[in-house]
Amino acid sequence: MDATLDLSRWRETPRGVGYRRWSILRSGLDLLLRNRFYRILLGAAWSSGLMIAVLGFTFSQAISSGGVLESLATRLGPRFEAIVTALSGFVALYPDICIGGIFGLIFWVHSFVGLFLALLALTGMIPRLITHDRASNALVIYLARPLTTTDYLLGKLGMIVGMILLVWTGPLLFGWLVSMLFATNTDFIWYSLEPLGRALLFNGISLVALAAIALGVSALGKTSRMTTGVWIALWFVASALAAPPGAPAWLKRASFTHDLKQVRQEVLRIDTALTRAGAELPLLDRHFAANLSAAGRRAAAEDVGGALAGLGVFVVLSSFVFFRRLKPEGDR
């Protein structure tokens, strides 16, 4: 057999390290999205985004002049017409409380859905982040020059960010944008921006914390059973231990789900919306107004400083584990 060796100069365009980082991200997401479980998660996530759009559209159409609610009230009699007129008047006179409060409540409810779906997605991702690479000694290849630890980290972070964008941030923005396209006036856009910004802020804080914790847990061991078990313990067991009202403060802060709950209450400020509605809206039923104010006090964050400190400790410890473990076995 005649074998020839071509020693001519390579003339292709180098794709650079950025392409290698993108390859890690893309291959990881492609592998996940071929999984039926993740396709179901995506369906549920975007259904929640569609629900945001439906609720926002229904609210804007219901209280507008000539809207669905006004048309329905004319058929039900003068009493219902008076109620609808009063509701429309509340929105016109107190748009920051009514519009901002309603959208704040919608985004607050969606934050539970988005966070839960993100945690489910990360549960399946944990072994695929670093665990399998450590078990197969693939780090020797991944961390060969010119690919560095930073490149590997950015690729894996990209997988987490991409998944959270797909199951949480994307549906949130989609639902808001669609509802604003059909809004009856610009007040809905203007007064829903602050609740949207707060929802995105909580989304970003959660993303940073969850990404660091997921990478640290995935780097702990070489078996899927071990790393998945640690993740579930941090999620469910720590959350259950922190749930009782009499649990010590340090134990509550040791649960990242409890910490995120406190951050949610502080950032989304559903307590402020309820308290202002009960105190400032001229509601006819004083008992209802008092209930709103009481609900606002119950929804207030109790230990946001401790929660942020707890999340900070989680991020620092997880980063230490990640960088300590992210070395080929022979280099330790």
Tab-separated table of N, CA and C in Angstrom, residues 162-272:
chain	number	residue	atom	x	y	z
A	162	GLY	N	-27.425	28.713	29.956
A	162	GLY	CA	-28.314	28.416	28.840
A	162	GLY	C	-29.564	27.685	29.277
A	163	MET	N	-29.409	26.716	30.184
A	163	MET	CA	-30.572	25.966	30.651
A	163	MET	C	-31.514	26.846	31.471
A	164	ILE	N	-30.955	27.690	32.352
A	164	ILE	CA	-31.812	28.566	33.162
A	164	ILE	C	-32.498	29.607	32.281
A	165	LEU	N	-31.805	30.084	31.256
A	165	LEU	CA	-32.454	31.003	30.317
A	165	LEU	C	-33.634	30.332	29.619
A	166	LEU	N	-33.492	29.053	29.317
A	166	LEU	CA	-34.550	28.341	28.603
A	166	LEU	C	-35.748	28.026	29.491
A	167	VAL	N	-35.509	27.728	30.770
A	167	VAL	CA	-36.620	27.288	31.621
A	167	VAL	C	-37.157	28.381	32.543
A	168	TRP	N	-36.459	29.518	32.627
A	168	TRP	CA	-36.901	30.537	33.580
A	168	TRP	C	-36.930	31.929	32.954
A	169	THR	N	-35.750	32.449	32.584
A	169	THR	CA	-35.680	33.826	32.090
A	169	THR	C	-36.444	34.004	30.788
A	170	GLY	N	-36.253	33.090	29.846
A	170	GLY	CA	-36.918	33.192	28.552
A	170	GLY	C	-38.432	33.221	28.661
A	171	PRO	N	-39.047	32.256	29.348
A	171	PRO	CA	-40.506	32.294	29.501
A	171	PRO	C	-41.006	33.556	30.206
A	172	LEU	N	-40.249	34.046	31.191
A	172	LEU	CA	-40.641	35.272	31.895
A	172	LEU	C	-40.708	36.455	30.933
A	173	LEU	N	-39.641	36.650	30.153
A	173	LEU	CA	-39.611	37.769	29.203
A	173	LEU	C	-40.638	37.583	28.092
A	174	PHE	N	-40.799	36.349	27.638
A	174	PHE	CA	-41.780	36.064	26.594
A	174	PHE	C	-43.187	36.433	27.057
A	175	GLY	N	-43.548	36.004	28.259
A	175	GLY	CA	-44.884	36.292	28.772
A	175	GLY	C	-45.133	37.779	28.919
A	176	TRP	N	-44.140	38.502	29.431
A	176	TRP	CA	-44.317	39.948	29.598
A	176	TRP	C	-44.426	40.652	28.249
A	177	LEU	N	-43.547	40.301	27.309
A	177	LEU	CA	-43.565	40.961	25.999
A	177	LEU	C	-44.884	40.732	25.273
A	178	VAL	N	-45.380	39.505	25.285
A	178	VAL	CA	-46.637	39.209	24.593
A	178	VAL	C	-47.790	39.967	25.240
A	179	SER	N	-47.827	40.005	26.567
A	179	SER	CA	-48.917	40.730	27.236
A	179	SER	C	-48.843	42.222	26.946
A	180	MET	N	-47.628	42.763	26.801
A	180	MET	CA	-47.491	44.191	26.503
A	180	MET	C	-47.871	44.512	25.056
A	181	LEU	N	-47.705	43.558	24.163
A	181	LEU	CA	-48.103	43.794	22.771
A	181	LEU	C	-49.597	44.069	22.652
A	182	PHE	N	-50.377	43.492	23.551
A	182	PHE	CA	-51.834	43.653	23.500
A	182	PHE	C	-52.351	44.581	24.600
A	183	ALA	N	-51.444	45.303	25.268
A	183	ALA	CA	-51.874	46.220	26.321
A	183	ALA	C	-52.683	47.364	25.727
A	184	THR	N	-53.670	47.830	26.478
A	184	THR	CA	-54.566	48.869	25.968
A	184	THR	C	-53.945	50.258	26.015
A	185	ASN	N	-52.955	50.485	26.884
A	185	ASN	CA	-52.254	51.771	26.905
A	185	ASN	C	-50.861	51.581	27.488
A	186	THR	N	-50.053	52.637	27.395
A	186	THR	CA	-48.647	52.542	27.806
A	186	THR	C	-48.479	52.464	29.322
A	187	ASP	N	-49.528	52.758	30.090
A	187	ASP	CA	-49.411	52.637	31.546
A	187	ASP	C	-49.039	51.219	31.955
A	188	PHE	N	-49.557	50.239	31.233
A	188	PHE	CA	-49.252	48.844	31.565
A	188	PHE	C	-47.772	48.548	31.344
A	189	ILE	N	-47.196	49.119	30.296
A	189	ILE	CA	-45.765	48.920	30.042
A	189	ILE	C	-44.948	49.622	31.121
A	190	TRP	N	-45.271	50.877	31.366
A	190	TRP	CA	-44.482	51.693	32.283
A	190	TRP	C	-44.501	51.133	33.704
A	191	TYR	N	-45.689	50.810	34.202
A	191	TYR	CA	-45.803	50.393	35.603
A	191	TYR	C	-45.514	48.910	35.817
A	192	SER	N	-45.331	48.159	34.751
A	192	SER	CA	-44.918	46.758	34.910
A	192	SER	C	-43.413	46.592	34.780
A	193	LEU	N	-42.701	47.668	34.412
A	193	LEU	CA	-41.252	47.565	34.229
A	193	LEU	C	-40.528	47.317	35.547
A	194	GLU	N	-40.953	48.009	36.601
A	194	GLU	CA	-40.273	47.807	37.892
A	194	GLU	C	-40.450	46.380	38.406
A	195	PRO	N	-41.672	45.824	38.423
A	195	PRO	CA	-41.801	44.417	38.824
A	195	PRO	C	-40.988	43.474	37.936
A	196	LEU	N	-40.936	43.764	36.630
A	196	LEU	CA	-40.140	42.923	35.739
A	196	LEU	C	-38.665	43.017	36.100
A	197	GLY	N	-38.177	44.237	36.352
A	197	GLY	CA	-36.778	44.401	36.734
A	197	GLY	C	-36.447	43.659	38.014
A	198	ARG	N	-37.348	43.701	38.981
A	198	ARG	CA	-37.120	42.972	40.235
A	198	ARG	C	-37.119	41.460	40.002
A	199	ALA	N	-38.015	40.999	39.137
A	199	ALA	CA	-38.048	39.564	38.827
A	199	ALA	C	-36.752	39.126	38.157
A	200	LEU	N	-36.229	39.955	37.253
A	200	LEU	CA	-34.970	39.627	36.580
A	200	LEU	C	-33.793	39.691	37.551
A	201	LEU	N	-33.849	40.616	38.513
A	201	LEU	CA	-32.788	40.690	39.522
A	201	LEU	C	-32.756	39.419	40.359
A	202	PHE	N	-33.914	38.967	40.809
A	202	PHE	CA	-33.952	37.714	41.570
A	202	PHE	C	-33.489	36.551	40.709
A	203	ASN	N	-33.869	36.567	39.440
A	203	ASN	CA	-33.424	35.539	38.510
A	203	ASN	C	-31.904	35.517	38.425
A	204	GLY	N	-31.288	36.702	38.327
A	204	GLY	CA	-29.833	36.776	38.228
A	204	GLY	C	-29.137	36.308	39.491
A	205	ILE	N	-29.652	36.707	40.663
A	205	ILE	CA	-29.058	36.260	41.926
A	205	ILE	C	-29.147	34.741	42.044
A	206	SER	N	-30.291	34.196	41.694
A	206	SER	CA	-30.473	32.742	41.748
A	206	SER	C	-29.529	32.041	40.789
A	207	LEU	N	-29.358	32.610	39.602
A	207	LEU	CA	-28.481	31.999	38.605
A	207	LEU	C	-27.051	31.906	39.124
A	208	VAL	N	-26.539	32.999	39.697
A	208	VAL	CA	-25.165	33.001	40.216
A	208	VAL	C	-25.007	31.955	41.313
A	209	ALA	N	-25.945	31.944	42.261
A	209	ALA	CA	-25.848	31.006	43.376
A	209	ALA	C	-25.973	29.559	42.910
A	210	LEU	N	-26.971	29.272	42.087
A	210	LEU	CA	-27.196	27.895	41.643
A	210	LEU	C	-26.070	27.402	40.752
A	211	ALA	N	-25.537	28.270	39.898
A	211	ALA	CA	-24.442	27.856	39.018
A	211	ALA	C	-23.220	27.464	39.834
A	212	ALA	N	-22.868	28.275	40.824
A	212	ALA	CA	-21.703	27.961	41.649
A	212	ALA	C	-21.910	26.671	42.437
A	213	ILE	N	-23.085	26.530	43.054
A	213	ILE	CA	-23.355	25.331	43.854
A	213	ILE	C	-23.358	24.088	42.971
A	214	ALA	N	-23.974	24.173	41.797
A	214	ALA	CA	-24.036	23.014	40.899
A	214	ALA	C	-22.645	22.591	40.448
A	215	LEU	N	-21.791	23.551	40.103
A	215	LEU	CA	-20.434	23.210	39.675
A	215	LEU	C	-19.642	22.594	40.825
A	216	GLY	N	-19.786	23.151	42.032
A	216	GLY	CA	-19.073	22.596	43.174
A	216	GLY	C	-19.513	21.184	43.504
A	217	VAL	N	-20.820	20.942	43.506
A	217	VAL	CA	-21.335	19.601	43.798
A	217	VAL	C	-20.904	18.618	42.720
A	218	SER	N	-20.974	19.026	41.460
A	218	SER	CA	-20.599	18.128	40.370
A	218	SER	C	-19.125	17.759	40.418
A	219	ALA	N	-18.298	18.648	40.984
A	219	ALA	CA	-16.862	18.372	41.055
A	219	ALA	C	-16.476	17.539	42.267
A	220	LEU	N	-17.422	17.284	43.177
A	220	LEU	CA	-17.094	16.584	44.417
A	220	LEU	C	-16.653	15.145	44.193
A	221	GLY	N	-17.322	14.429	43.302
A	221	GLY	CA	-17.049	13.009	43.141
A	221	GLY	C	-16.972	12.574	41.696
A	222	LYS	N	-16.750	11.276	41.515
A	222	LYS	CA	-16.620	10.706	40.173
A	222	LYS	C	-17.803	9.828	39.791
A	223	THR	N	-18.778	9.701	40.677
A	223	THR	CA	-19.938	8.868	40.365
A	223	THR	C	-21.206	9.713	40.382
A	224	SER	N	-22.112	9.395	39.473
A	224	SER	CA	-23.373	10.127	39.388
A	224	SER	C	-24.189	9.973	40.661
A	225	ARG	N	-24.166	8.773	41.246
A	225	ARG	CA	-24.954	8.530	42.452
A	225	ARG	C	-24.504	9.435	43.587
A	226	MET	N	-23.196	9.609	43.714
A	226	MET	CA	-22.672	10.403	44.823
A	226	MET	C	-23.019	11.880	44.658
A	227	THR	N	-22.736	12.452	43.487
A	227	THR	CA	-22.961	13.887	43.296
A	227	THR	C	-24.453	14.235	43.261
A	228	THR	N	-25.252	13.376	42.643
A	228	THR	CA	-26.697	13.621	42.635
A	228	THR	C	-27.267	13.523	44.045
A	229	GLY	N	-26.755	12.571	44.830
A	229	GLY	CA	-27.206	12.440	46.216
A	229	GLY	C	-26.881	13.670	47.048
A	230	VAL	N	-25.684	14.224	46.861
A	230	VAL	CA	-25.307	15.443	47.589
A	230	VAL	C	-26.219	16.598	47.195
A	231	TRP	N	-26.494	16.725	45.890
A	231	TRP	CA	-27.368	17.808	45.417
A	231	TRP	C	-28.770	17.691	46.014
A	232	ILE	N	-29.320	16.483	46.005
A	232	ILE	CA	-30.668	16.278	46.553
A	232	ILE	C	-30.682	16.545	48.057
A	233	ALA	N	-29.594	16.156	48.754
A	233	ALA	CA	-29.519	16.430	50.191
A	233	ALA	C	-29.498	17.931	50.458
A	234	LEU	N	-28.720	18.666	49.673
A	234	LEU	CA	-28.673	20.118	49.842
A	234	LEU	C	-30.019	20.759	49.524
A	235	TRP	N	-30.733	20.187	48.577
A	235	TRP	CA	-32.018	20.757	48.170
A	235	TRP	C	-33.134	20.378	49.143
A	236	PHE	N	-33.390	19.072	49.278
A	236	PHE	CA	-34.554	18.619	50.041
A	236	PHE	C	-34.284	18.512	51.544
A	237	VAL	N	-33.186	17.838	51.908
A	237	VAL	CA	-32.937	17.592	53.331
A	237	VAL	C	-32.682	18.898	54.074
A	238	ALA	N	-31.797	19.725	53.518
A	238	ALA	CA	-31.510	21.006	54.177
A	238	ALA	C	-32.751	21.888	54.232
A	239	SER	N	-33.560	21.846	53.170
A	239	SER	CA	-34.795	22.634	53.155
A	239	SER	C	-35.768	22.155	54.225
A	240	ALA	N	-35.882	20.842	54.398
A	240	ALA	CA	-36.784	20.298	55.418
A	240	ALA	C	-36.310	20.655	56.823
A	241	LEU	N	-35.001	20.625	57.046
A	241	LEU	CA	-34.472	20.967	58.366
A	241	LEU	C	-34.656	22.446	58.692
A	242	ALA	N	-34.637	23.286	57.642
A	242	ALA	CA	-34.775	24.731	57.853
A	242	ALA	C	-36.229	25.181	57.920
A	243	ALA	N	-37.167	24.296	57.586
A	243	ALA	CA	-38.577	24.691	57.482
A	243	ALA	C	-39.251	24.998	58.815
A	244	PRO	N	-39.012	24.237	59.906
A	244	PRO	CA	-39.726	24.516	61.160
A	244	PRO	C	-39.476	25.942	61.651
A	245	PRO	N	-40.502	26.610	62.179
A	245	PRO	CA	-40.332	27.993	62.654
A	245	PRO	C	-39.269	28.130	63.743
A	246	GLY	N	-39.094	27.091	64.553
A	246	GLY	CA	-38.136	27.174	65.650
A	246	GLY	C	-36.728	26.755	65.293
A	247	ALA	N	-36.449	26.504	64.023
A	247	ALA	CA	-35.110	26.082	63.615
A	247	ALA	C	-34.101	27.198	63.872
A	248	PRO	N	-32.877	26.851	64.308
A	248	PRO	CA	-31.859	27.884	64.546
A	248	PRO	C	-31.545	28.668	63.273
A	249	ALA	N	-31.110	29.901	63.448
A	249	ALA	CA	-30.818	30.766	62.298
A	249	ALA	C	-29.720	30.173	61.426
A	250	TRP	N	-28.676	29.591	62.064
A	250	TRP	CA	-27.572	29.041	61.274
A	250	TRP	C	-28.031	27.864	60.425
A	251	LEU	N	-28.993	27.079	60.947
A	251	LEU	CA	-29.495	25.939	60.190
A	251	LEU	C	-30.322	26.406	58.998
A	252	LYS	N	-31.099	27.466	59.193
A	252	LYS	CA	-31.872	28.014	58.082
A	252	LYS	C	-30.954	28.547	56.990
A	253	ARG	N	-29.893	29.230	57.387
A	253	ARG	CA	-28.971	29.795	56.407
A	253	ARG	C	-28.170	28.721	55.685
A	254	ALA	N	-28.111	27.519	56.265
A	254	ALA	CA	-27.402	26.416	55.616
A	254	ALA	C	-28.224	25.772	54.512
A	255	SER	N	-29.447	26.260	54.286
A	255	SER	CA	-30.297	25.774	53.195
A	255	SER	C	-30.346	26.844	52.111
A	256	PHE	N	-29.826	26.533	50.930
A	256	PHE	CA	-29.820	27.555	49.885
A	256	PHE	C	-31.234	27.858	49.383
A	257	THR	N	-32.150	26.897	49.503
A	257	THR	CA	-33.528	27.190	49.102
A	257	THR	C	-34.182	28.174	50.079
A	258	HIS	N	-33.891	28.039	51.370
A	258	HIS	CA	-34.400	29.011	52.349
A	258	HIS	C	-33.795	30.389	52.084
A	259	ASP	N	-32.500	30.423	51.784
A	259	ASP	CA	-31.843	31.700	51.496
A	259	ASP	C	-32.458	32.371	50.275
A	260	LEU	N	-32.711	31.590	49.235
A	260	LEU	CA	-33.327	32.156	48.033
A	260	LEU	C	-34.757	32.617	48.307
A	261	LYS	N	-35.449	31.934	49.193
A	261	LYS	CA	-36.801	32.370	49.560
A	261	LYS	C	-36.760	33.748	50.209
A	262	GLN	N	-35.800	33.957	51.115
A	262	GLN	CA	-35.667	35.258	51.762
A	262	GLN	C	-35.301	36.345	50.754
A	263	VAL	N	-34.414	36.015	49.831
A	263	VAL	CA	-34.025	36.983	48.801
A	263	VAL	C	-35.222	37.306	47.912
A	264	ARG	N	-36.031	36.294	47.576
A	264	ARG	CA	-37.233	36.527	46.765
A	264	ARG	C	-38.159	37.534	47.453
A	265	GLN	N	-38.407	37.325	48.740
A	265	GLN	CA	-39.321	38.212	49.451
A	265	GLN	C	-38.785	39.641	49.502
A	266	GLU	N	-37.467	39.778	49.626
A	266	GLU	CA	-36.874	41.113	49.707
A	266	GLU	C	-36.831	41.799	48.352
A	267	VAL	N	-36.507	41.053	47.302
A	267	VAL	CA	-36.332	41.658	45.976
A	267	VAL	C	-37.674	41.931	45.312
A	268	LEU	N	-38.572	40.965	45.320
A	268	LEU	CA	-39.847	41.135	44.623
A	268	LEU	C	-40.839	42.001	45.405
A	269	ARG	N	-40.632	42.138	46.700
A	269	ARG	CA	-41.392	43.068	47.544
A	269	ARG	C	-42.901	42.903	47.414
A	270	ILE	N	-43.359	41.674	47.445
A	270	ILE	CA	-44.799	41.446	47.416
A	270	ILE	C	-45.440	41.974	48.701
A	271	ASP	N	-44.647	42.040	49.784
A	271	ASP	CA	-45.165	42.577	51.040
A	271	ASP	C	-45.514	44.055	50.913
A	272	THR	N	-44.660	44.805	50.216
A	272	THR	CA	-44.923	46.232	50.018
A	272	THR	C	-46.176	46.450	49.179
